[in-house]
mmCIF file of C-alpha atoms in Angstrom:
data_model
loop_
_atom_site.group_PDB
_atom_site.id
_atom_site.type_symbol
_atom_site.label_atom_id
_atom_site.label_comp_id
_atom_site.label_asym_id
_atom_site.label_seq_id
_atom_site.Cartn_x
_atom_site.Cartn_y
_atom_site.Cartn_z
ATOM 1 C CA UNK A 1122 0.008 0.099 0.098
ATOM 2 C CA UNK A 1123 1.091 3.465 -0.748
ATOM 3 C CA UNK A 1124 0.918 6.339 1.782
ATOM 4 C CA UNK A 1125 -0.845 9.361 -0.011
ATOM 5 C CA UNK A 1126 0.248 12.075 2.261
ATOM 6 C CA UNK A 1127 4.049 10.875 0.983
ATOM 7 C CA UNK A 1128 2.647 11.219 -2.703
ATOM 8 C CA UNK A 1129 0.537 14.034 -3.105
ATOM 9 C CA UNK A 1130 2.616 16.670 -3.883
ATOM 10 C CA UNK A 1131 3.920 14.871 -6.704
ATOM 11 C CA UNK A 1132 0.176 14.315 -8.558
ATOM 12 C CA UNK A 1133 -0.098 16.221 -11.951
ATOM 13 C CA UNK A 1134 -3.719 17.346 -12.794
ATOM 14 C CA UNK A 1135 -5.413 16.454 -15.935
ATOM 15 C CA UNK A 1136 -8.641 18.110 -16.944
ATOM 16 C CA UNK A 1137 -9.416 19.411 -13.357
ATOM 17 C CA UNK A 1138 -8.507 15.977 -11.901
ATOM 18 C CA UNK A 1139 -5.582 14.672 -10.348
ATOM 19 C CA UNK A 1140 -3.818 11.262 -11.392
ATOM 20 C CA UNK A 1141 -1.634 9.467 -8.932
ATOM 21 C CA UNK A 1142 2.115 8.591 -10.518
ATOM 22 C CA UNK A 1143 3.210 4.619 -10.597
ATOM 23 C CA UNK A 1144 3.006 3.125 -7.480
ATOM 24 C CA UNK A 1145 -0.915 2.830 -7.319
ATOM 25 C CA UNK A 1146 -2.432 1.074 -10.357
ATOM 26 C CA UNK A 1147 -4.479 4.062 -10.700
ATOM 27 C CA UNK A 1148 -6.276 7.023 -8.269
ATOM 28 C CA UNK A 1149 -8.321 9.460 -9.553
ATOM 29 C CA UNK A 1150 -8.903 12.604 -7.286
ATOM 30 C CA UNK A 1151 -11.625 14.456 -7.726
ATOM 31 C CA UNK A 1152 -11.650 18.201 -7.147
ATOM 32 C CA UNK A 1153 -11.577 19.781 -3.666
ATOM 33 C CA UNK A 1154 -10.221 16.506 -2.047
ATOM 34 C CA UNK A 1155 -9.084 16.686 1.346
ATOM 35 C CA UNK A 1156 -7.153 14.142 2.825
ATOM 36 C CA UNK A 1157 -6.194 13.951 6.672
ATOM 37 C CA UNK A 1158 -2.171 12.446 7.766
ATOM 38 C CA UNK A 1159 -1.927 8.809 7.354
ATOM 39 C CA UNK A 1160 -3.948 8.131 4.799
ATOM 40 C CA UNK A 1161 -3.074 5.116 3.011
ATOM 41 C CA UNK A 1162 -4.808 4.207 -0.785
ATOM 42 C CA UNK A 1163 -4.399 0.673 -2.065
ATOM 43 C CA UNK A 1164 -5.005 -0.010 -6.081
ATOM 44 C CA UNK A 1165 -7.817 1.268 -8.356
ATOM 45 C CA UNK A 1166 -9.176 4.182 -6.662
ATOM 46 C CA UNK A 1167 -11.484 6.496 -7.761
ATOM 47 C CA UNK A 1168 -12.453 9.625 -5.259
ATOM 48 C CA UNK A 1169 -15.206 12.186 -6.587
ATOM 49 C CA UNK A 1170 -15.671 16.080 -5.874
ATOM 50 C CA UNK A 1171 -15.636 17.480 -2.252
ATOM 51 C CA UNK A 1172 -13.995 14.451 -0.783
ATOM 52 C CA UNK A 1173 -13.230 14.529 2.866
ATOM 53 C CA UNK A 1174 -10.765 11.208 4.033
ATOM 54 C CA UNK A 1175 -9.400 12.258 7.751
ATOM 55 C CA UNK A 1176 -6.496 10.721 9.380
ATOM 56 C CA UNK A 1177 -5.858 7.399 9.394
ATOM 57 C CA UNK A 1178 -8.092 6.570 6.464
ATOM 58 C CA UNK A 1179 -7.140 3.200 4.594
ATOM 59 C CA UNK A 1180 -8.886 2.344 1.674
ATOM 60 C CA UNK A 1181 -8.385 -0.931 -0.042
ATOM 61 C CA UNK A 1182 -8.678 -2.062 -4.136
ATOM 62 C CA UNK A 1183 -11.180 -0.484 -6.136
ATOM 63 C CA UNK A 1184 -12.864 1.520 -3.624
ATOM 64 C CA UNK A 1185 -15.169 4.428 -5.073
ATOM 65 C CA UNK A 1186 -16.190 7.578 -3.461
ATOM 66 C CA UNK A 1187 -19.013 9.581 -5.033
ATOM 67 C CA UNK A 1188 -19.370 13.233 -4.477
ATOM 68 C CA UNK A 1189 -19.473 15.024 -1.298
ATOM 69 C CA UNK A 1190 -18.204 11.885 0.811
ATOM 70 C CA UNK A 1191 -16.979 12.527 3.853
ATOM 71 C CA UNK A 1192 -14.953 9.762 6.042
ATOM 72 C CA UNK A 1193 -14.013 10.341 10.025
ATOM 73 C CA UNK A 1194 -10.682 9.729 11.563
ATOM 74 C CA UNK A 1195 -9.625 5.917 11.294
ATOM 75 C CA UNK A 1196 -12.310 4.811 8.864
ATOM 76 C CA UNK A 1197 -10.921 1.488 7.208
ATOM 77 C CA UNK A 1198 -12.506 0.912 3.626
ATOM 78 C CA UNK A 1199 -12.202 -3.282 2.283
ATOM 79 C CA UNK A 1200 -11.652 -3.727 -0.877
ATOM 80 C CA UNK A 1201 -14.622 -3.227 -4.008
ATOM 81 C CA UNK A 1202 -16.366 -0.353 -1.582
ATOM 82 C CA UNK A 1203 -18.482 1.895 -3.570
ATOM 83 C CA UNK A 1204 -20.377 5.289 -1.688
ATOM 84 C CA UNK A 1205 -22.614 7.056 -3.490
ATOM 85 C CA UNK A 1206 -23.267 10.542 -3.187
ATOM 86 C CA UNK A 1207 -23.260 12.394 0.290
ATOM 87 C CA UNK A 1208 -22.372 9.260 2.109
ATOM 88 C CA UNK A 1209 -21.406 10.673 5.804
ATOM 89 C CA UNK A 1210 -18.780 7.578 8.015
ATOM 90 C CA UNK A 1211 -18.098 8.454 11.428
ATOM 91 C CA UNK A 1212 -15.035 7.666 13.356
ATOM 92 C CA UNK A 1213 -13.684 4.549 13.690
ATOM 93 C CA UNK A 1214 -15.776 2.742 10.945
ATOM 94 C CA UNK A 1215 -14.891 -0.493 8.861
ATOM 95 C CA UNK A 1216 -16.729 -1.755 5.877
ATOM 96 C CA UNK A 1217 -15.731 -5.201 4.917
ATOM 97 C CA UNK A 1218 -15.258 -6.372 1.249
ATOM 98 C CA UNK A 1219 -18.089 -5.640 -1.493
ATOM 99 C CA UNK A 1220 -20.199 -3.301 0.288
ATOM 100 C CA UNK A 1221 -22.137 -1.191 -1.375
ATOM 101 C CA UNK A 1222 -23.816 2.160 0.217
ATOM 102 C CA UNK A 1223 -26.849 4.005 -1.419
ATOM 103 C CA UNK A 1224 -26.553 7.866 -1.551
ATOM 104 C CA UNK A 1225 -27.297 10.398 1.858
ATOM 105 C CA UNK A 1226 -26.245 7.260 3.757
ATOM 106 C CA UNK A 1227 -24.643 8.367 7.240
ATOM 107 C CA UNK A 1228 -23.257 5.692 9.601
ATOM 108 C CA UNK A 1229 -22.455 7.104 13.303
ATOM 109 C CA UNK A 1230 -19.121 6.094 15.125
ATOM 110 C CA UNK A 1231 -17.374 2.623 15.603
ATOM 111 C CA UNK A 1232 -20.070 1.014 13.130
ATOM 112 C CA UNK A 1233 -18.493 -2.201 11.726
ATOM 113 C CA UNK A 1234 -20.228 -3.597 8.531
ATOM 114 C CA UNK A 1235 -19.096 -7.301 7.529
ATOM 115 C CA UNK A 1236 -18.881 -8.144 4.153
ATOM 116 C CA UNK A 1237 -21.210 -7.743 0.937
ATOM 117 C CA UNK A 1238 -23.386 -5.643 2.494
ATOM 118 C CA UNK A 1239 -25.734 -3.147 0.472
ATOM 119 C CA UNK A 1240 -27.382 0.002 2.035
ATOM 120 C CA UNK A 1241 -30.066 1.701 0.434
ATOM 121 C CA UNK A 1242 -30.294 5.283 0.099
ATOM 122 C CA UNK A 1243 -31.003 7.560 3.009
ATOM 123 C CA UNK A 1244 -29.882 4.661 5.765
ATOM 124 C CA UNK A 1245 -28.799 6.005 9.217
ATOM 125 C CA UNK A 1246 -27.335 3.886 11.284
ATOM 126 C CA UNK A 1247 -26.249 4.792 14.907
ATOM 127 C CA UNK A 1248 -23.299 4.392 17.212
ATOM 128 C CA UNK A 1249 -21.711 1.138 17.353
ATOM 129 C CA UNK A 1250 -23.848 -0.427 15.109
ATOM 130 C CA UNK A 1251 -22.791 -3.760 13.792
ATOM 131 C CA UNK A 1252 -23.892 -5.893 10.641
ATOM 132 C CA UNK A 1253 -22.740 -9.178 9.676
ATOM 133 C CA UNK A 1254 -22.140 -10.617 6.190
ATOM 134 C CA UNK A 1255 -24.737 -10.175 3.398
ATOM 135 C CA UNK A 1256 -26.987 -7.901 5.302
ATOM 136 C CA UNK A 1257 -29.484 -5.738 2.972
ATOM 137 C CA UNK A 1258 -30.995 -2.606 4.355
ATOM 138 C CA UNK A 1259 -33.272 -1.152 1.708
ATOM 139 C CA UNK A 1260 -34.498 2.696 1.514
ATOM 140 C CA UNK A 1261 -34.347 5.124 4.514
ATOM 141 C CA UNK A 1262 -33.878 2.630 7.018
ATOM 142 C CA UNK A 1263 -32.601 3.958 10.818
ATOM 143 C CA UNK A 1264 -31.405 1.840 13.441
ATOM 144 C CA UNK A 1265 -30.096 3.161 16.753
ATOM 145 C CA UNK A 1266 -27.012 2.901 19.124
ATOM 146 C CA UNK A 1267 -25.828 -0.286 19.956
ATOM 147 C CA UNK A 1268 -27.676 -2.277 17.145
ATOM 148 C CA UNK A 1269 -26.261 -5.756 15.894
ATOM 149 C CA UNK A 1270 -27.776 -7.491 13.121
ATOM 150 C CA UNK A 1271 -26.445 -11.160 12.189
ATOM 151 C CA UNK A 1272 -25.668 -12.404 8.923
ATOM 152 C CA UNK A 1273 -27.851 -12.806 5.776
ATOM 153 C CA UNK A 1274 -30.539 -10.673 7.066
ATOM 154 C CA UNK A 1275 -32.809 -8.619 4.228
#
């Protein structure tokens, strides 16, 4: 993995986007992206416009973040994670592999999502929510603090 804080100064601007140099297979960064300290990116990263990555964020392979996305401090995203526009993740959030969040999803601090989780548009999860593998929540679902759902919930 590459620590983006060490290489971002070397990025080249192309049509309003900056493209990472060799060392990352490819990384596309939109306009007005803010990066905290110790941000680590794997390969095939696509960041939309007005994205904020907090301190200590780690993004796995094939991560796509829409526009107006905010990731708090110490957030970890596995591989093949796709976040829609307007997604907000609190601090110390972990998303497994193959996770898909629709637009305007809000996750509180200390949320953990397992592998192959799908959250529809407008879902809100409170503080310290845990969702197991293969969980799907539809449009505008709200779960309060300290909720745990096991595997294979639809």
